[in-house]
PDB file of C-alpha atoms in Angstrom:
ATOM      1  CA  MET A  28     -28.767  29.956   9.936  1.00 54.00           C
ATOM      2  CA  THR A  29     -29.156  30.782  13.644  1.00 48.00           C
ATOM      3  CA  GLY A  30     -32.591  32.205  14.404  1.00 52.00           C
ATOM      4  CA  THR A  31     -33.587  32.174  10.732  1.00 56.00           C
ATOM      5  CA  THR A  32     -36.992  33.645   9.887  1.00 64.00           C
ATOM      6  CA  THR A  33     -36.930  32.601   6.222  1.00 80.00           C
ATOM      7  CA  PRO A  34     -40.205  30.884   5.222  1.00 88.00           C
ATOM      8  CA  LEU A  35     -39.925  27.104   5.179  1.00 94.00           C
ATOM      9  CA  HIS A  36     -40.281  26.487   1.429  1.00 89.00           C
ATOM     10  CA  ASP A  37     -37.883  29.315   0.565  1.00 92.00           C
ATOM     11  CA  LEU A  38     -35.356  27.928   3.016  1.00 94.00           C
ATOM     12  CA  LEU A  39     -35.593  24.361   1.713  1.00 93.00           C
ATOM     13  CA  GLY A  40     -35.286  25.573  -1.872  1.00 92.00           C
ATOM     14  CA  ARG A  41     -31.923  27.207  -1.283  1.00 93.00           C
ATOM     15  CA  LEU A  42     -30.241  24.954   1.261  1.00 95.00           C
ATOM     16  CA  THR A  43     -26.537  24.403   0.651  1.00 96.00           C
ATOM     17  CA  ALA A  44     -24.983  21.190   1.902  1.00 95.00           C
ATOM     18  CA  PRO A  45     -22.557  21.589   4.810  1.00 97.00           C
ATOM     19  CA  ALA A  46     -18.954  22.167   3.783  1.00 96.00           C
ATOM     20  CA  PRO A  47     -16.397  19.530   4.860  1.00 94.00           C
ATOM     21  CA  ASP A  48     -15.612  21.618   7.946  1.00 95.00           C
ATOM     22  CA  GLU A  49     -19.247  22.347   8.881  1.00 97.00           C
ATOM     23  CA  CYS A  50     -22.022  20.695  10.821  1.00 98.00           C
ATOM     24  CA  HIS A  51     -25.589  21.986  10.600  1.00 98.00           C
ATOM     25  CA  VAL A  52     -27.886  21.357  13.574  1.00 98.00           C
ATOM     26  CA  TRP A  53     -31.612  22.089  13.308  1.00 98.00           C
ATOM     27  CA  ARG A  54     -34.074  22.460  16.178  1.00 98.00           C
ATOM     28  CA  LEU A  55     -37.756  21.559  15.759  1.00 97.00           C
ATOM     29  CA  PRO A  56     -40.310  22.029  18.540  1.00 96.00           C
ATOM     30  CA  VAL A  57     -42.748  19.157  18.929  1.00 97.00           C
ATOM     31  CA  VAL A  58     -46.197  20.644  18.273  1.00 96.00           C
ATOM     32  CA  ALA A  59     -49.331  18.584  17.643  1.00 96.00           C
ATOM     33  CA  GLY A  60     -50.583  18.923  14.069  1.00 95.00           C
ATOM     34  CA  ARG A  61     -47.698  21.073  12.825  1.00 95.00           C
ATOM     35  CA  TRP A  62     -46.384  18.548  10.293  1.00 96.00           C
ATOM     36  CA  ASP A  63     -49.607  16.682   9.477  1.00 95.00           C
ATOM     37  CA  ARG A  64     -49.747  18.103   5.945  1.00 94.00           C
ATOM     38  CA  TYR A  65     -46.427  16.362   5.206  1.00 95.00           C
ATOM     39  CA  ASP A  66     -47.588  12.942   6.324  1.00 92.00           C
ATOM     40  CA  GLN A  67     -47.497  11.655   2.733  1.00 94.00           C
ATOM     41  CA  ILE A  68     -43.712  12.098   2.473  1.00 97.00           C
ATOM     42  CA  LEU A  69     -43.167   9.342   5.063  1.00 96.00           C
ATOM     43  CA  ASP A  70     -42.836   5.889   3.540  1.00 95.00           C
ATOM     44  CA  ALA A  71     -45.048   2.990   4.560  1.00 95.00           C
ATOM     45  CA  GLY A  72     -42.505   1.662   7.058  1.00 94.00           C
ATOM     46  CA  GLU A  73     -42.173   5.014   8.798  1.00 95.00           C
ATOM     47  CA  GLN A  74     -45.918   5.453   9.014  1.00 96.00           C
ATOM     48  CA  ALA A  75     -46.294   1.951  10.452  1.00 96.00           C
ATOM     49  CA  ARG A  76     -43.597   2.564  13.071  1.00 96.00           C
ATOM     50  CA  ARG A  77     -45.245   5.830  14.076  1.00 96.00           C
ATOM     51  CA  GLU A  78     -48.608   4.140  14.582  1.00 96.00           C
ATOM     52  CA  ARG A  79     -47.063   1.448  16.803  1.00 97.00           C
ATOM     53  CA  PHE A  80     -46.400   4.031  19.511  1.00 96.00           C
ATOM     54  CA  LEU A  81     -49.081   3.794  22.177  1.00 95.00           C
ATOM     55  CA  ARG A  82     -48.832   7.399  23.371  1.00 96.00           C
ATOM     56  CA  GLU A  83     -49.937  10.244  21.131  1.00 96.00           C
ATOM     57  CA  ALA A  84     -47.000  12.364  22.326  1.00 95.00           C
ATOM     58  CA  ASP A  85     -44.561   9.702  21.122  1.00 96.00           C
ATOM     59  CA  ARG A  86     -46.265   9.542  17.728  1.00 96.00           C
ATOM     60  CA  ILE A  87     -45.998  13.327  17.357  1.00 97.00           C
ATOM     61  CA  ARG A  88     -42.300  13.281  18.300  1.00 97.00           C
ATOM     62  CA  TYR A  89     -41.601  10.533  15.777  1.00 97.00           C
ATOM     63  CA  GLN A  90     -43.499  12.330  13.017  1.00 97.00           C
ATOM     64  CA  THR A  91     -41.729  15.631  13.738  1.00 97.00           C
ATOM     65  CA  ALA A  92     -38.288  14.010  13.586  1.00 97.00           C
ATOM     66  CA  HIS A  93     -38.807  11.941  10.444  1.00 97.00           C
ATOM     67  CA  VAL A  94     -40.705  14.573   8.473  1.00 97.00           C
ATOM     68  CA  GLY A  95     -37.944  17.023   9.423  1.00 97.00           C
ATOM     69  CA  VAL A  96     -35.201  14.661   8.246  1.00 98.00           C
ATOM     70  CA  ARG A  97     -36.904  14.120   4.887  1.00 97.00           C
ATOM     71  CA  LEU A  98     -37.571  17.814   4.296  1.00 97.00           C
ATOM     72  CA  LEU A  99     -34.019  18.837   5.180  1.00 98.00           C
ATOM     73  CA  LEU A 100     -32.209  16.082   3.279  1.00 97.00           C
ATOM     74  CA  GLY A 101     -34.487  16.576   0.294  1.00 97.00           C
ATOM     75  CA  GLY A 102     -33.536  20.264   0.348  1.00 97.00           C
ATOM     76  CA  TYR A 103     -29.819  19.610   0.741  1.00 97.00           C
ATOM     77  CA  LEU A 104     -29.776  16.996  -2.032  1.00 96.00           C
ATOM     78  CA  GLY A 105     -32.201  18.754  -4.347  1.00 95.00           C
ATOM     79  CA  VAL A 106     -34.653  15.840  -4.533  1.00 96.00           C
ATOM     80  CA  SER A 107     -38.253  15.195  -3.544  1.00 95.00           C
ATOM     81  CA  PRO A 108     -38.458  14.349   0.188  1.00 96.00           C
ATOM     82  CA  GLN A 109     -40.682  11.320  -0.461  1.00 95.00           C
ATOM     83  CA  GLY A 110     -38.158  10.031  -3.012  1.00 93.00           C
ATOM     84  CA  LEU A 111     -35.446   9.514  -0.400  1.00 96.00           C
ATOM     85  CA  ARG A 112     -34.671   5.932   0.525  1.00 95.00           C
ATOM     86  CA  PHE A 113     -33.001   5.132   3.821  1.00 94.00           C
ATOM     87  CA  GLY A 114     -31.131   2.133   5.148  1.00 89.00           C
ATOM     88  CA  ARG A 115     -28.669   1.243   7.862  1.00 83.00           C
ATOM     89  CA  ASP A 116     -24.937   0.680   7.775  1.00 76.00           C
ATOM     90  CA  CYS A 117     -22.628  -0.688  10.435  1.00 70.00           C
ATOM     91  CA  ARG A 118     -18.941   0.102  10.066  1.00 69.00           C
ATOM     92  CA  HIS A 119     -18.088  -2.470  12.719  1.00 67.00           C
ATOM     93  CA  CYS A 120     -19.790  -5.678  11.582  1.00 64.00           C
ATOM     94  CA  PRO A 121     -21.177  -7.265   8.379  1.00 59.00           C
ATOM     95  CA  ALA A 122     -24.776  -7.508   9.639  1.00 61.00           C
ATOM     96  CA  VAL A 123     -27.467  -6.394   7.200  1.00 55.00           C
ATOM     97  CA  ASP A 124     -30.071  -3.730   8.090  1.00 61.00           C
ATOM     98  CA  HIS A 125     -28.177  -2.848  11.238  1.00 61.00           C
ATOM     99  CA  GLY A 126     -26.289   0.170  12.463  1.00 71.00           C
ATOM    100  CA  LYS A 127     -26.405   3.874  11.745  1.00 85.00           C
ATOM    101  CA  PRO A 128     -29.203   5.294   9.541  1.00 88.00           C
ATOM    102  CA  MET A 129     -27.996   6.486   6.139  1.00 91.00           C
ATOM    103  CA  VAL A 130     -29.329   7.747   2.813  1.00 94.00           C
ATOM    104  CA  LEU A 131     -29.268   4.951   0.223  1.00 93.00           C
ATOM    105  CA  ASP A 132     -30.893   6.811  -2.649  1.00 92.00           C
ATOM    106  CA  PRO A 133     -29.750   9.197  -3.970  1.00 94.00           C
ATOM    107  CA  PRO A 134     -26.135   8.347  -3.076  1.00 91.00           C
ATOM    108  CA  SER A 135     -24.651  11.088  -0.925  1.00 92.00           C
ATOM    109  CA  VAL A 136     -21.628  11.884   1.218  1.00 93.00           C
ATOM    110  CA  LEU A 137     -23.889  13.568   3.761  1.00 96.00           C
ATOM    111  CA  ASP A 138     -24.333  11.922   7.124  1.00 97.00           C
ATOM    112  CA  PHE A 139     -27.202  12.722   9.473  1.00 98.00           C
ATOM    113  CA  SER A 140     -28.400  12.039  12.990  1.00 98.00           C
ATOM    114  CA  LEU A 141     -31.601  12.828  14.851  1.00 97.00           C
ATOM    115  CA  SER A 142     -32.708  12.918  18.458  1.00 98.00           C
ATOM    116  CA  HIS A 143     -35.889  13.788  20.305  1.00 97.00           C
ATOM    117  CA  SER A 144     -36.774  14.246  23.926  1.00 97.00           C
ATOM    118  CA  GLY A 145     -39.669  16.019  25.593  1.00 96.00           C
ATOM    119  CA  ASP A 146     -40.919  18.737  23.263  1.00 97.00           C
ATOM    120  CA  LEU A 147     -37.754  19.091  21.189  1.00 98.00           C
ATOM    121  CA  VAL A 148     -36.268  17.402  18.119  1.00 98.00           C
ATOM    122  CA  THR A 149     -32.717  18.001  16.898  1.00 98.00           C
ATOM    123  CA  ILE A 150     -31.336  16.971  13.493  1.00 98.00           C
ATOM    124  CA  ALA A 151     -27.640  17.181  12.573  1.00 98.00           C
ATOM    125  CA  VAL A 152     -26.248  17.017   9.031  1.00 98.00           C
ATOM    126  CA  ALA A 153     -22.557  16.920   8.092  1.00 98.00           C
ATOM    127  CA  ALA A 154     -20.167  15.599   5.450  1.00 97.00           C
ATOM    128  CA  ALA A 155     -18.447  13.498   8.145  1.00 96.00           C
ATOM    129  CA  PRO A 156     -19.846  10.940  10.599  1.00 96.00           C
ATOM    130  CA  VAL A 157     -22.095  12.860  12.968  1.00 97.00           C
ATOM    131  CA  GLY A 158     -24.212  12.142  16.030  1.00 97.00           C
ATOM    132  CA  VAL A 159     -26.610  14.394  17.901  1.00 98.00           C
ATOM    133  CA  ASP A 160     -28.472  13.978  21.152  1.00 98.00           C
ATOM    134  CA  VAL A 161     -30.908  16.076  23.161  1.00 98.00           C
ATOM    135  CA  GLN A 162     -32.109  15.235  26.654  1.00 98.00           C
ATOM    136  CA  GLU A 163     -34.920  16.679  28.709  1.00 98.00           C
ATOM    137  CA  VAL A 164     -33.688  17.138  32.275  1.00 97.00           C
ATOM    138  CA  GLU A 165     -36.126  14.767  33.959  1.00 94.00           C
ATOM    139  CA  ALA A 166     -36.829  15.340  37.628  1.00 93.00           C
ATOM    140  CA  ARG A 167     -37.937  11.719  38.159  1.00 93.00           C
ATOM    141  CA  THR A 168     -34.801  10.055  36.757  1.00 94.00           C
ATOM    142  CA  ASP A 169     -32.728   8.206  39.371  1.00 95.00           C
ATOM    143  CA  ILE A 170     -29.412   9.759  38.380  1.00 95.00           C
ATOM    144  CA  ALA A 171     -27.497   8.060  41.213  1.00 94.00           C
ATOM    145  CA  SER A 172     -28.165   4.525  39.972  1.00 96.00           C
ATOM    146  CA  ILE A 173     -27.750   5.413  36.287  1.00 97.00           C
ATOM    147  CA  SER A 174     -24.496   7.287  36.961  1.00 97.00           C
ATOM    148  CA  ALA A 175     -23.058   4.140  38.516  1.00 96.00           C
ATOM    149  CA  VAL A 176     -23.257   2.292  35.191  1.00 96.00           C
ATOM    150  CA  SER A 177     -22.961   5.113  32.653  1.00 97.00           C
ATOM    151  CA  LEU A 178     -20.208   7.350  34.023  1.00 98.00           C
ATOM    152  CA  SER A 179     -16.521   6.510  34.353  1.00 98.00           C
ATOM    153  CA  PRO A 180     -14.963   6.559  37.841  1.00 98.00           C
ATOM    154  CA  ALA A 181     -13.456  10.011  37.191  1.00 98.00           C
ATOM    155  CA  GLU A 182     -16.816  11.361  36.032  1.00 98.00           C
ATOM    156  CA  GLN A 183     -18.620   9.860  39.023  1.00 98.00           C
ATOM    157  CA  GLU A 184     -16.108  11.488  41.371  1.00 97.00           C
ATOM    158  CA  TRP A 185     -16.560  14.864  39.684  1.00 98.00           C
ATOM    159  CA  LEU A 186     -20.361  14.656  39.688  1.00 97.00           C
ATOM    160  CA  GLY A 187     -20.414  13.588  43.332  1.00 96.00           C
ATOM    161  CA  ALA A 188     -18.539  16.743  44.297  1.00 96.00           C
ATOM    162  CA  GLN A 189     -21.071  19.061  42.665  1.00 95.00           C
ATOM    163  CA  PRO A 190     -23.837  20.880  44.563  1.00 94.00           C
ATOM    164  CA  VAL A 191     -27.018  18.812  44.679  1.00 90.00           C
ATOM    165  CA  GLU A 192     -29.021  21.449  42.817  1.00 89.00           C
ATOM    166  CA  GLN A 193     -26.577  21.254  39.872  1.00 95.00           C
ATOM    167  CA  ALA A 194     -25.949  17.514  39.778  1.00 96.00           C
ATOM    168  CA  ARG A 195     -29.041  16.627  37.726  1.00 96.00           C
ATOM    169  CA  GLN A 196     -28.315  19.152  34.950  1.00 97.00           C
ATOM    170  CA  ASN A 197     -24.676  18.030  34.857  1.00 98.00           C
ATOM    171  CA  PHE A 198     -25.610  14.347  34.673  1.00 98.00           C
ATOM    172  CA  PHE A 199     -27.785  14.954  31.621  1.00 98.00           C
ATOM    173  CA  GLY A 200     -24.963  17.031  30.160  1.00 98.00           C
ATOM    174  CA  TYR A 201     -22.688  13.996  30.359  1.00 98.00           C
ATOM    175  CA  TRP A 202     -25.448  11.764  28.978  1.00 98.00           C
ATOM    176  CA  ALA A 203     -26.155  13.905  25.899  1.00 98.00           C
ATOM    177  CA  ARG A 204     -22.454  14.162  25.063  1.00 98.00           C
ATOM    178  CA  LYS A 205     -21.931  10.404  25.337  1.00 98.00           C
ATOM    179  CA  GLU A 206     -25.025   9.550  23.295  1.00 97.00           C
ATOM    180  CA  ALA A 207     -23.929  11.965  20.560  1.00 98.00           C
ATOM    181  CA  LEU A 208     -20.444  10.442  20.440  1.00 97.00           C
ATOM    182  CA  LEU A 209     -21.711   6.847  20.277  1.00 96.00           C
ATOM    183  CA  LYS A 210     -24.170   7.783  17.539  1.00 96.00           C
ATOM    184  CA  ALA A 211     -21.364   9.377  15.514  1.00 96.00           C
ATOM    185  CA  THR A 212     -19.131   6.314  15.828  1.00 94.00           C
ATOM    186  CA  GLY A 213     -22.023   3.957  15.145  1.00 92.00           C
ATOM    187  CA  HIS A 214     -21.150   1.860  18.193  1.00 91.00           C
ATOM    188  CA  GLY A 215     -24.376   2.618  20.036  1.00 87.00           C
ATOM    189  CA  MET A 216     -24.790   0.607  23.218  1.00 85.00           C
ATOM    190  CA  ALA A 217     -22.150  -1.919  22.090  1.00 89.00           C
ATOM    191  CA  VAL A 218     -19.654   0.342  23.882  1.00 95.00           C
ATOM    192  CA  PRO A 219     -20.380   0.827  27.600  1.00 96.00           C
ATOM    193  CA  MET A 220     -20.707   4.509  28.450  1.00 97.00           C
ATOM    194  CA  SER A 221     -18.631   3.926  31.576  1.00 98.00           C
ATOM    195  CA  ARG A 222     -15.598   3.187  29.355  1.00 97.00           C
ATOM    196  CA  ILE A 223     -15.663   6.737  28.007  1.00 98.00           C
ATOM    197  CA  THR A 224     -14.427   9.742  29.986  1.00 98.00           C
ATOM    198  CA  LEU A 225     -15.430  13.223  28.878  1.00 98.00           C
ATOM    199  CA  SER A 226     -14.653  16.693  30.149  1.00 98.00           C
ATOM    200  CA  PRO A 227     -17.008  17.936  32.897  1.00 98.00           C
ATOM    201  CA  PRO A 228     -20.232  19.523  31.592  1.00 97.00           C
ATOM    202  CA  THR A 229     -19.142  22.881  33.015  1.00 96.00           C
ATOM    203  CA  GLU A 230     -16.170  22.860  30.591  1.00 97.00           C
ATOM    204  CA  PRO A 231     -16.069  22.814  26.765  1.00 97.00           C
ATOM    205  CA  ALA A 232     -16.989  19.358  25.511  1.00 98.00           C
ATOM    206  CA  ARG A 233     -14.089  17.066  24.641  1.00 97.00           C
ATOM    207  CA  LEU A 234     -13.139  13.413  24.770  1.00 97.00           C
ATOM    208  CA  VAL A 235     -10.655  12.771  27.594  1.00 98.00           C
ATOM    209  CA  ARG A 236     -10.284   8.977  27.390  1.00 97.00           C
ATOM    210  CA  TRP A 237     -11.679   6.165  25.244  1.00 97.00           C
ATOM    211  CA  ALA A 238     -11.094   2.916  27.160  1.00 96.00           C
ATOM    212  CA  ALA A 239     -13.521   0.685  25.257  1.00 95.00           C
ATOM    213  CA  ASP A 240     -12.388  -2.604  23.716  1.00 93.00           C
ATOM    214  CA  ARG A 241     -13.736  -1.486  20.353  1.00 91.00           C
ATOM    215  CA  PRO A 242     -11.498   1.128  18.716  1.00 91.00           C
ATOM    216  CA  LEU A 243     -12.557   4.695  18.111  1.00 92.00           C
ATOM    217  CA  ASP A 244     -13.052   5.367  14.395  1.00 81.00           C
ATOM    218  CA  GLY A 245     -11.006   8.566  14.336  1.00 87.00           C
ATOM    219  CA  PRO A 246     -10.576  11.963  15.984  1.00 95.00           C
ATOM    220  CA  ALA A 247     -13.802  13.023  17.676  1.00 96.00           C
ATOM    221  CA  GLN A 248     -14.953  16.553  18.269  1.00 97.00           C
ATOM    222  CA  LEU A 249     -17.842  17.385  20.603  1.00 98.00           C
ATOM    223  CA  PHE A 250     -19.906  20.530  20.960  1.00 98.00           C
ATOM    224  CA  ASP A 251     -22.678  21.524  23.332  1.00 98.00           C
ATOM    225  CA  LEU A 252     -25.840  22.874  21.715  1.00 98.00           C
ATOM    226  CA  THR A 253     -28.184  25.757  22.445  1.00 97.00           C
ATOM    227  CA  VAL A 254     -31.350  23.875  23.378  1.00 97.00           C
ATOM    228  CA  GLY A 255     -32.979  26.084  26.007  1.00 94.00           C
ATOM    229  CA  PRO A 256     -33.891  25.712  29.688  1.00 95.00           C
ATOM    230  CA  GLY A 257     -34.721  22.230  30.893  1.00 96.00           C
ATOM    231  CA  TYR A 258     -32.690  20.474  28.171  1.00 98.00           C
ATOM    232  CA  THR A 259     -29.128  19.500  27.379  1.00 98.00           C
ATOM    233  CA  GLY A 260     -27.840  18.788  23.898  1.00 98.00           C
ATOM    234  CA  SER A 261     -24.637  17.821  22.164  1.00 98.00           C
ATOM    235  CA  VAL A 262     -23.301  16.998  18.716  1.00 98.00           C
ATOM    236  CA  ALA A 263     -20.231  14.910  17.861  1.00 98.00           C
ATOM    237  CA  VAL A 264     -18.369  14.933  14.549  1.00 98.00           C
ATOM    238  CA  LEU A 265     -15.610  12.502  13.568  1.00 97.00           C
ATOM    239  CA  ALA A 266     -13.165  14.847  11.872  1.00 96.00           C
ATOM    240  CA  ALA A 267      -9.493  15.666  12.282  1.00 93.00           C
ATOM    241  CA  GLY A 268      -9.676  19.367  11.436  1.00 89.00           C
ATOM    242  CA  PRO A 269     -11.666  22.217  12.977  1.00 93.00           C
ATOM    243  CA  VAL A 270     -15.438  21.973  12.664  1.00 96.00           C
ATOM    244  CA  ARG A 271     -17.862  24.881  12.697  1.00 97.00           C
ATOM    245  CA  VAL A 272     -21.284  24.044  14.133  1.00 98.00           C
ATOM    246  CA  VAL A 273     -24.164  26.151  12.822  1.00 98.00           C
ATOM    247  CA  GLU A 274     -27.477  25.963  14.716  1.00 98.00           C
ATOM    248  CA  ALA A 275     -30.893  27.071  13.488  1.00 97.00           C
ATOM    249  CA  ASP A 276     -34.613  26.584  14.051  1.00 97.00           C
ATOM    250  CA  LEU A 277     -36.520  24.911  11.223  1.00 96.00           C
ATOM    251  CA  PRO A 278     -39.403  27.281  10.354  1.00 94.00           C
ATOM    252  CA  GLU A 279     -42.921  25.999  10.789  1.00 91.00           C
ATOM    253  CA  PRO A 280     -44.886  25.300   7.596  1.00 91.00           C
ATOM    254  CA  PRO A 281     -47.163  28.041   6.216  1.00 84.00           C
ATOM    255  CA  ASP A 282     -50.857  28.040   7.088  1.00 72.00           C
TER     256      ASP A 282
END
């Protein structure tokens, strides 16, 4: 998959769902007008949510992510993208229409996650609970104040010892890993990030300590993604055995 140059429709027509030990991660650049021809595959709710964004850039990011999800899942499941029906499921409470996005129709064992930041969208698909996150390394973000509430004491100590010119990139490395993990578990912001300790961003991604009151659903594996300069990205998969992450760029539609 990595660096594929297969035309979009050919690719979608022969997608094979990830094996139990695989996770597929797709990158989509956010480009104005690129996915306009697929606007009709979004349902009425998705179109309404897109139009509620005040900034055009936010509308384009939303469209890119949700058109991409429908095209990919339609390809994996062998169904029309506009025929997919989505809902939400929370493994931790009985609330309705709450929790992690999921495919309701057709029924499927595939799990998916999406993230967008700046000019990049990432979509992860796996046969196990999965979460993906991408972060643009923002120069204006006050990383000192956010680190105080989002990093564990051990992580804060490590980050504070890093050279100033590397601290910002490393902070967003921590952030992307934690977001991906909390998306995979479905906990979201119900679990404080500061209760999770991860390996330093300069080392392979792994969970060091889960100190949250809410239990972890199972063994968690984390992987850093290839997302290019100015970004950090991570994917988390809840699986006991080895997982192979395959990354690729989703081709742009034909003219």
